[in-house]
XYZ file of C-alpha atoms in Angstrom:
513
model
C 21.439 -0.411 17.290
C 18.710 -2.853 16.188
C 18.952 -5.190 13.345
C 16.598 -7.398 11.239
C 18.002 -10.978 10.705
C 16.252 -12.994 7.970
C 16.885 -16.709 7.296
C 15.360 -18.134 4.359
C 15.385 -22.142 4.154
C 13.522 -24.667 1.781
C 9.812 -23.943 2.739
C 10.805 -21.835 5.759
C 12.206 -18.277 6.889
C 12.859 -16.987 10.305
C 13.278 -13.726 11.261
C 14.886 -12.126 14.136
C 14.612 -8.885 15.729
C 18.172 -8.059 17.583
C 18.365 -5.487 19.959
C 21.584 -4.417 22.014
C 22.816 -7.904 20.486
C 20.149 -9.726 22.263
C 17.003 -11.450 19.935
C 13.826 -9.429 21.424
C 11.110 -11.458 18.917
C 11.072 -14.453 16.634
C 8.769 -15.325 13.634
C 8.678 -18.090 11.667
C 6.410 -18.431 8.858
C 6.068 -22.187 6.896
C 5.028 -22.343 3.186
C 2.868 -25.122 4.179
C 1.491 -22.845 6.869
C 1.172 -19.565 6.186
C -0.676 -17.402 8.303
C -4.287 -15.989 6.493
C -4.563 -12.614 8.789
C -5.158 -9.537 6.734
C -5.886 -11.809 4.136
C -9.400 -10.937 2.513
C -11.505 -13.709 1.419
C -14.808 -14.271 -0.919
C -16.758 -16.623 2.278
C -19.641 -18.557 2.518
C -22.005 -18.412 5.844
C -22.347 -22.245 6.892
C -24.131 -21.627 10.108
C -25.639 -18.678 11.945
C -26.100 -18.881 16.327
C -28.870 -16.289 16.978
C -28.160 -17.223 20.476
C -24.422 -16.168 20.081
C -24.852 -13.126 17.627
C -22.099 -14.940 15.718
C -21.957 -17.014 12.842
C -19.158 -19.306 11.168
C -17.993 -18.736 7.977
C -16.218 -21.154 5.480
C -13.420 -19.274 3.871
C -11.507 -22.340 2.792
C -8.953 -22.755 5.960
C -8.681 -26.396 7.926
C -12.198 -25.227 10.216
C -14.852 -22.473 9.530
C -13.783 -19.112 10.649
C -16.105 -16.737 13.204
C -17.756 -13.768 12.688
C -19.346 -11.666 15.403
C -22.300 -9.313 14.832
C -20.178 -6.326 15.813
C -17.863 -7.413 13.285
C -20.383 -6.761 10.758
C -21.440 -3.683 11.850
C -20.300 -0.831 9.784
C -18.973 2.143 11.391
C -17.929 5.597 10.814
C -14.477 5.801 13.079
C -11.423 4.945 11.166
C -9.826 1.694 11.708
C -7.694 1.497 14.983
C -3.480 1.240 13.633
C -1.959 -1.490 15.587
C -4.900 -1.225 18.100
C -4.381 1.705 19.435
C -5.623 4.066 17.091
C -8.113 7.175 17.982
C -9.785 8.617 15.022
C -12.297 11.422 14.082
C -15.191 11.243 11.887
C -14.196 14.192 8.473
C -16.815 16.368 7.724
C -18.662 14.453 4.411
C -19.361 17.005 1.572
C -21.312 17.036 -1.018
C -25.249 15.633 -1.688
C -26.990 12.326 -1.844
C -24.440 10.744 1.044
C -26.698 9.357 3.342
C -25.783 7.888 6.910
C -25.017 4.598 6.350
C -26.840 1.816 8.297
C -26.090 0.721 11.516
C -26.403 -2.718 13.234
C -25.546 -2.962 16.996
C -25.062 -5.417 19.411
C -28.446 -6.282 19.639
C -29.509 -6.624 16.153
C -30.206 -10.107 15.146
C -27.809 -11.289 13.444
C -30.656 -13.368 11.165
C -31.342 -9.942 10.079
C -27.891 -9.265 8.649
C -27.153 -12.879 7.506
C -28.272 -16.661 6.269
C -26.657 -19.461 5.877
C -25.448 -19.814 1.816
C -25.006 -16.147 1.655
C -21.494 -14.840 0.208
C -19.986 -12.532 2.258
C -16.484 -10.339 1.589
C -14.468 -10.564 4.754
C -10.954 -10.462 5.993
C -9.216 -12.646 8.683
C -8.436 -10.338 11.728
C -7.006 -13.040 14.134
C -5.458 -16.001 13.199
C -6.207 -19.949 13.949
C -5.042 -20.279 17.621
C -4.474 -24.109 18.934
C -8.362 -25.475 18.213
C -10.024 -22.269 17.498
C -10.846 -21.382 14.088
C -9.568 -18.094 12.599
C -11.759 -14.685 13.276
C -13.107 -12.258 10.582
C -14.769 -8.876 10.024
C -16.583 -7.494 7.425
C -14.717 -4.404 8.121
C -12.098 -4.390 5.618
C -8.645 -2.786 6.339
C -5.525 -3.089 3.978
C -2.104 -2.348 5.741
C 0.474 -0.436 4.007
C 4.152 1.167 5.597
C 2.791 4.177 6.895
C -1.230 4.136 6.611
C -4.190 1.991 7.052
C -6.958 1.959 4.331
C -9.980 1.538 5.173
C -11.868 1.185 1.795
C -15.940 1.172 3.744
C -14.741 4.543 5.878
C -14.637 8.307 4.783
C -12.242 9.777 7.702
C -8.973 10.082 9.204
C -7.336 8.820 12.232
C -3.783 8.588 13.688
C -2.464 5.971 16.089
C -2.380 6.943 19.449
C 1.173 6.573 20.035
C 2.107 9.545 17.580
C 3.201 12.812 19.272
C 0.998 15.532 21.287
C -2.261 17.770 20.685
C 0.139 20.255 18.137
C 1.630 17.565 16.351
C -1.362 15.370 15.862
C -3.330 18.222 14.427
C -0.808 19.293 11.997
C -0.610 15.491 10.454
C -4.385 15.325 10.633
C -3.854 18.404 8.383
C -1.760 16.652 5.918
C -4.043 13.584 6.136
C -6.922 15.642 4.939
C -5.269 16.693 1.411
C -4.028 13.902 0.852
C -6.959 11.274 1.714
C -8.418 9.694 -1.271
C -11.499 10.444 -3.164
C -13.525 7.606 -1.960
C -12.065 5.404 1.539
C -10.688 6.384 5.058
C -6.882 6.318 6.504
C -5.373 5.795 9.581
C -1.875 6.940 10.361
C 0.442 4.464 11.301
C 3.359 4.941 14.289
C 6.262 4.515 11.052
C 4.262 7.405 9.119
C 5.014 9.963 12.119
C 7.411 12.724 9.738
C 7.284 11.126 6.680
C 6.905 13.690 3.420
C 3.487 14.311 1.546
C 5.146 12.362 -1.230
C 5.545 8.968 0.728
C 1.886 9.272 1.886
C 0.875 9.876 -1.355
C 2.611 6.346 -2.984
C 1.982 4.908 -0.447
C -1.892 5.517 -0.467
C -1.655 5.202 -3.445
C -1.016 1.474 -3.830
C -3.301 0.403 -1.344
C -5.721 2.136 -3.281
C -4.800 0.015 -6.119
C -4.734 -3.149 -4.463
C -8.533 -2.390 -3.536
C -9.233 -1.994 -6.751
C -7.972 -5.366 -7.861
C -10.260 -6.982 -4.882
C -13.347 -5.427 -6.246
C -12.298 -6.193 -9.948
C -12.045 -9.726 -8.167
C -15.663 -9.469 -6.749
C -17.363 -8.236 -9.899
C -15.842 -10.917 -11.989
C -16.952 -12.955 -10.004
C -20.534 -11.956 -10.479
C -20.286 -12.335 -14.070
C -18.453 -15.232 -14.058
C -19.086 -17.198 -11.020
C -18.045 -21.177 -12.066
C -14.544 -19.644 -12.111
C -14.543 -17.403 -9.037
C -16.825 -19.126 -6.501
C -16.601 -18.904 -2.824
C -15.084 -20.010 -0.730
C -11.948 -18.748 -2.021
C -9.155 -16.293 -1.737
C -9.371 -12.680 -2.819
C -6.470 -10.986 -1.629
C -3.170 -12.189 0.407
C -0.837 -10.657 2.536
C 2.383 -10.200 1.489
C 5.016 -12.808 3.357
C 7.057 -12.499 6.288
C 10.382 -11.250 4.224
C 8.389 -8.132 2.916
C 5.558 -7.705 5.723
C 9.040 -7.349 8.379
C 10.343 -4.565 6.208
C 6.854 -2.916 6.102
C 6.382 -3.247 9.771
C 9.234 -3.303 11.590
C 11.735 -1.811 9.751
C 12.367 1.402 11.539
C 14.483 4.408 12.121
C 15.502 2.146 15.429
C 16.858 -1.226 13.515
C 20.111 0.071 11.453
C 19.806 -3.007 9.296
C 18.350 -5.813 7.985
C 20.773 -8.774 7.250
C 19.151 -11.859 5.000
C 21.088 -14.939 3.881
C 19.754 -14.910 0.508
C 20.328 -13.410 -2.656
C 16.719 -13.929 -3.852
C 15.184 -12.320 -1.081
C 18.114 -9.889 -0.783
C 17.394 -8.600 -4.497
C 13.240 -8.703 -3.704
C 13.702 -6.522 -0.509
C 16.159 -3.929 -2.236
C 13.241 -3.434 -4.881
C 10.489 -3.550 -2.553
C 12.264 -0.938 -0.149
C 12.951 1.537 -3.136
C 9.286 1.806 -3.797
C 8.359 3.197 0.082
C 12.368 3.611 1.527
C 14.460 4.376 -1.375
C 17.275 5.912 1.003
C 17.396 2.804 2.866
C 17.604 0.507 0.182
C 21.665 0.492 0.875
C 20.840 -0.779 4.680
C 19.684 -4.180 3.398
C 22.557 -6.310 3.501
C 23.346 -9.965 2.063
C 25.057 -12.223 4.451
C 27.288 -14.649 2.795
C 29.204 -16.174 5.712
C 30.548 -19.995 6.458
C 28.662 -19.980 9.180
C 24.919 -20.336 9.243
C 23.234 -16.849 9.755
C 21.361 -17.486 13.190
C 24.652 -19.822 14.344
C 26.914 -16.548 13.713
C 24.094 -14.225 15.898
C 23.711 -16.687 18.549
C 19.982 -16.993 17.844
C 20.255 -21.036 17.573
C 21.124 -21.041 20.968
C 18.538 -18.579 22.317
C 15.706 -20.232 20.318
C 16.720 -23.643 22.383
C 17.001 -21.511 25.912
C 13.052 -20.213 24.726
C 11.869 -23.455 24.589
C 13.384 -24.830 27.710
C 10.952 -25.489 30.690
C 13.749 -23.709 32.897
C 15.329 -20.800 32.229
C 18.275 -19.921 34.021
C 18.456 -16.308 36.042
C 22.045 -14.309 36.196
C 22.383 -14.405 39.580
C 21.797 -18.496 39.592
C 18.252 -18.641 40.262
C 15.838 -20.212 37.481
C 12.017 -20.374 36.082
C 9.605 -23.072 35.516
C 7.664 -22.295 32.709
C 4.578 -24.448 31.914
C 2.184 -23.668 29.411
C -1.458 -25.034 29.548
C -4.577 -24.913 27.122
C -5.894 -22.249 29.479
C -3.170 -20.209 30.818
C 0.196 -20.202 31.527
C 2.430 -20.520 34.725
C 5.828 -19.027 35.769
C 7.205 -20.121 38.796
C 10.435 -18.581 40.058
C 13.159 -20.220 42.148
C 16.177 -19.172 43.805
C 18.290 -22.379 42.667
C 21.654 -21.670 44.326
C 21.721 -18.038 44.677
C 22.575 -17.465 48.401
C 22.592 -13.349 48.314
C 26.385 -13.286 48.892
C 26.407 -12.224 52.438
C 23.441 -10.816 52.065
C 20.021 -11.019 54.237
C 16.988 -13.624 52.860
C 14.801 -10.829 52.266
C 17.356 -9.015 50.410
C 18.310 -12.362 48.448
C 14.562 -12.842 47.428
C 13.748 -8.999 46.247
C 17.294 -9.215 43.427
C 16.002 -12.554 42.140
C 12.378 -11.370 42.089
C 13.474 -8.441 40.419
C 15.871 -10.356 37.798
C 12.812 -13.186 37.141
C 10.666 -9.775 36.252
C 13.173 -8.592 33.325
C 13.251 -12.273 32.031
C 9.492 -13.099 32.369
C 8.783 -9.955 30.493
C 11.619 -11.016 27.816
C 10.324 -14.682 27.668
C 6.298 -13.717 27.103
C 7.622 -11.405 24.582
C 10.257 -13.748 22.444
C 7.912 -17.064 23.076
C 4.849 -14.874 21.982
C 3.054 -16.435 25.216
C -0.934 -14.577 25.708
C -3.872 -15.610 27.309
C -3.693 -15.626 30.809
C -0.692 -15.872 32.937
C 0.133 -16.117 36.666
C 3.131 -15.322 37.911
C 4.400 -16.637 41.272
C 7.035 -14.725 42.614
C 9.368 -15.926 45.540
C 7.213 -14.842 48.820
C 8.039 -11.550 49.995
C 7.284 -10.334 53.319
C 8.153 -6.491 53.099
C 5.326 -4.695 51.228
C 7.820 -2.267 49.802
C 9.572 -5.062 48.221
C 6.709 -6.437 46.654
C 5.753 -3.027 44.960
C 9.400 -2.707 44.043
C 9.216 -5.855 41.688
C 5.767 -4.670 40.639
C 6.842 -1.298 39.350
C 9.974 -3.373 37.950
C 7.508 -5.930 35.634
C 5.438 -3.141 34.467
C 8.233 -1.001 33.735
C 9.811 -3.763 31.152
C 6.115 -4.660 30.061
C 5.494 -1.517 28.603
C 8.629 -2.536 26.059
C 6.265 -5.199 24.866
C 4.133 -3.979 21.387
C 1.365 -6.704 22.729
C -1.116 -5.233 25.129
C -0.618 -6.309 28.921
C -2.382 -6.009 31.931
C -0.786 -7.213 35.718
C -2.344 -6.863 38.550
C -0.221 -5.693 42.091
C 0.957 -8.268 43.811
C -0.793 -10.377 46.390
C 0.637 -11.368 49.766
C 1.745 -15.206 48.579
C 3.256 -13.411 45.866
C 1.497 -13.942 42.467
C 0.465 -11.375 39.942
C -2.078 -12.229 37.464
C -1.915 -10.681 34.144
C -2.611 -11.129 30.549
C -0.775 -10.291 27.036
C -3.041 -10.115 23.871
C -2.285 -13.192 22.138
C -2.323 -12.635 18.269
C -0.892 -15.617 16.708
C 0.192 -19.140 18.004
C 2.946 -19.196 20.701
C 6.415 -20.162 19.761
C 6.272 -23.085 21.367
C 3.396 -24.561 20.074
C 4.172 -23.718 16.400
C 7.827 -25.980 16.453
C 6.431 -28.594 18.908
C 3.494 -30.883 18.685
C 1.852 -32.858 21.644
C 4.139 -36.244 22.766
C 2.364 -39.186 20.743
C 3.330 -41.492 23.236
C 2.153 -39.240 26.461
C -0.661 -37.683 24.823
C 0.514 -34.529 25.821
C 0.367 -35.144 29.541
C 4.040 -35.286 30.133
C 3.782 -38.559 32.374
C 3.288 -42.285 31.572
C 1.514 -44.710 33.893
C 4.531 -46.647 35.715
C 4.682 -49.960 34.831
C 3.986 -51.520 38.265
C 0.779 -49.347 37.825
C -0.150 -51.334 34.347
C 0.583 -54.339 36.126
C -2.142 -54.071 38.559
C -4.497 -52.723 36.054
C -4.264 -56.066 34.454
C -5.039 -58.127 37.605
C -7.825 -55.888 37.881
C -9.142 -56.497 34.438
C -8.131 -60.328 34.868
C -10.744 -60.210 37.614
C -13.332 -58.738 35.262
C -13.361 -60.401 32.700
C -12.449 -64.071 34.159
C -16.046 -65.487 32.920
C -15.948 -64.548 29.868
C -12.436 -65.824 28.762
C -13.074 -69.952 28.276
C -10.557 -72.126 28.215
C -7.215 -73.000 30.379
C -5.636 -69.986 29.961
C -5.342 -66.476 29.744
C -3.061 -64.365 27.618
C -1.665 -60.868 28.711
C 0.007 -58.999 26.118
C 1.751 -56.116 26.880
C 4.947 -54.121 26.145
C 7.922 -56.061 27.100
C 8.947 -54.140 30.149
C 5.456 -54.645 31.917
C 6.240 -58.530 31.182
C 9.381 -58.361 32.447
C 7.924 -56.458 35.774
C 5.436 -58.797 35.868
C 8.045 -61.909 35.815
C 10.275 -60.088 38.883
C 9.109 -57.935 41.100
C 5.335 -58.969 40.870
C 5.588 -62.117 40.293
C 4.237 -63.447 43.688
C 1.119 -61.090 42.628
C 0.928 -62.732 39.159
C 0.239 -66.207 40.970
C -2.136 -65.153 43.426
C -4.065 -63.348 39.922
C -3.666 -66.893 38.690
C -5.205 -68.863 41.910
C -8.026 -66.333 41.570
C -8.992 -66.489 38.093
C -7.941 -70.559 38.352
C -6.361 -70.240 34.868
C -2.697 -70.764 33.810
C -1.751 -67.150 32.727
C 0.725 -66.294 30.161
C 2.960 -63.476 28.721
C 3.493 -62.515 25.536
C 5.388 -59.247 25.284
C 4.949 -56.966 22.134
C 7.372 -54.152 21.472
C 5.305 -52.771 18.999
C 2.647 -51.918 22.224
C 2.690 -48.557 24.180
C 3.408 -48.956 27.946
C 0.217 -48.360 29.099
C -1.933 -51.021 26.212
C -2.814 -54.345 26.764
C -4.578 -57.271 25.891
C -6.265 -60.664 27.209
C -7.085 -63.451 25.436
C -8.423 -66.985 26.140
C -6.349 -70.006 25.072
């Protein structure tokens, strides 16, 4: 059985999805840096790109957010749940409802927009490493078991609920009880949930639209205290969007390590889940929550480079701006009596169950090769193949994977939708830039008989100055020292050290004495 662990710190809280006592997904959500997506926003267009159909919007985060013409377009198909959603347009009723306007791809997007103009939109895709956060003008508001969609007038139900019979009766139910004015979209949790839970649970999204418009039309009366850019409407935070979302008929419990929170999730549960309101449970343990569940441990194993296999083999794991690459090893795994071919195909096979667990708990997207040990037998190759796309499809993000290729890669690619694990607890090495390497010190050393060469006319004087980092003096006292007089003969100046520990390796200076 599946559990929910929650561990609220000062200005942080993690939470952990367990499965079969092993943690499938992390998030981590910072006060400091809370993420904006679903969150709806009064913007402000700073600049439109005719030649991009786009435009960038300020809505008050670190760098204008983008909006693409499509994303302004309105439309009469419900909003897709969790993005796989298939919905059909109701029948509209009643007179004076005219087709509403459409804009395509190719409409100018100077026809729908100017810079200065206020525009009501909500963050569908979060800030990713320099790119700014992405909105529509299409508004959705989550809730536990619907979507509403407050610019729509039909019904839809997520593609991953039931068969023909089964989607038709819901679609049914849908229909009495949609609201007046706004479309829904049935979420995976609302599959067999009672008239009565629908109902609330419309219900309060309907009422949280209402406070965004009251919102809006305030601030049309009374724009020096409402003025744009600014926040209309936030998401609710990780503790209570992981009970919404994710707390399913598959996770028994969820365990949090705060009374608080523990007390806020009981209430917030008996409003949508009032019979599960007894499956929240307060930890109150010595240990720390994620220390007792092991998670500490698998957190650091996530954001190794190498990742150990069962059998003794091991990935390389290297993340780039562009993509990422997994490389997989045998290490010391000899087969056990076993032929090479056979050897290759079980770690293959075990790197495919842990590649598909590491995209998944790292939250890695984008691109991604994959270079499997070389197999020669085609049948093996398809084996892992099926294998990867067999534990993919446990993955909620969409993936695509090619078949494998004769020198054994697979290209494939996982919808990213928020920053990888990796990059949210680590920041680029200030001392390496980010490269993971440093210029060796012999390497400085002849940098700065280069640069003694260049810049030997303009340095007057009798001598010449290096400073550097102590340990490029120091090289340049021993093992290139017989290079340091010939730099000396050359430039005919006396040259002299003067090591700084406050310098990086790599920085120095010269200056005439």
């Amino acid at each position: 059985m599946a559990a929910l662990l929650i561990n609220v710190a000062v200005g942080e809280t993690r939470v952990a999805l367990i499965q079969d006592g092993i943690a499938r997904e992390l998030f981590v959500e910072r006060k400091t840096e809370r993420s904006p997506v679903k969150n709806i926003y009064l913007g402000k267009v700073t600049r439109v790109l005719p030649d991009m159909q786009a435009a960038f919007v300020d809505v008050g985060l670190d760098r204008a957010a983008f909006l693409h013409v499509e994303d302004l377009q309105p439309r009469a198909d419900a909003e897709k749940a969790e993005g796989e959603a298939e919905s059909e347009e109701k029948p509209k009723k009643g007179k004076g409802r005219r087709p509403r306007k459409r804009a395509s791809r190719s409409t100018p997007i100077r026809d729908l927009l100017h810079e200065g103009q206020e525009l009501l939109v909500q963050v569908s895709k979060g800030p990713i490493g320099t790119k700014g956060a992405r909105v529509t003008s299409h508004i959705s508001l989550p809730g536990r078991y619907v979507d509403f969609v407050p610019a729509d007038e039909s019904v839809g139900i997520s593609k991953r609920i039931g068969r023909d019979a089964e989607r038709k009766a819901l679609r049914e139910v849908l229909d009495s009880v949609k609201p007046e004015k706004g479309g829904i979209v049935l979420r995976t949790l609302g599959a067999g949930v009672s008239k009565k839970q629908l109902k609330a649970d419309i219900g309060y999204l309907v009422k949280v639209w209402d406070g965004v418009q009251s919102a809006i039309e305030h601030n049309k009366t009374a724009r020096k205290r409402l003025k744009a850019p600014c926040l209309i409407h936030e998401e609710p935070d990780i503790v209570l969007r992981s009970a919404r979302d994710l707390f399913n008929e598959d996770i028994g419990e969820i365990v949090v390590d705060d009374r608080d929170q523990y007390e806020r999730l009981r209430s917030f549960l008996g409003m949508f889940l009032p019979e599960r309101v007894e499956d929240v449970v307060l930890y109150e343990g010595a240990e720390p929550l994620f220390d007792e569940f092991g998670i500490e441990d698998e957190i650091a194993r996530a954001l190794s480079r190498k990742v150990s296999l069962p059998s003794g083999g091991y990935l390389i794991i290297d993340q780039a701006e562009a993509l990422t690459a997994i490389d997989v090893n045998t290490g010391r795994f000899t087969g056990k009596g076993r032929g090479v071919a056979e050897t290759i195909l079980q770690t293959n096979l075990e790197a495919a169950v842990e590649i598909s667990y590491q995209l998944r708990f790292r939250n890695i997207g984008g691109l991604i090769v994959l270079d499997f040990i070389d197999m020669e037998k085609s049948a093996h190759r398809e084996k892992v193949y099926k294998k990867l796309l067999e534990v993919l499809r446990e993955d909620k993000a969409k993936t695509t994977a090619v078949r494998i290729s004769e020198l054994g890669l697979v290209e494939m690619t996982r919808k990213r939708t928020r920053e990888s694990l990796g990059r949210m607890l680590y920041e680029p090495c200030f001392y390496c830039d980010g490269t993971g390497h440093l210029k060796s010190k012999t390497t400085v050393c002849h940098e700065i008989f280069r640069q003694l060469r260049r810049e030997k006319d303009s340095l007057p004087g009798y001598k010449i100055t290096v400073t550097a980092h102590p340990a490029v003096c120091d090289t340049l006292e021993r093992e290139e020292r017989a290079a340091l007089e010939a730099a000396s003969q050359v430039v005919q100046r006396r040259i002299e050290l003067n090591p700084r520990k406050d310098y990086h390796l790599e920085q120095f200076d010269l200056t005439a004495g």
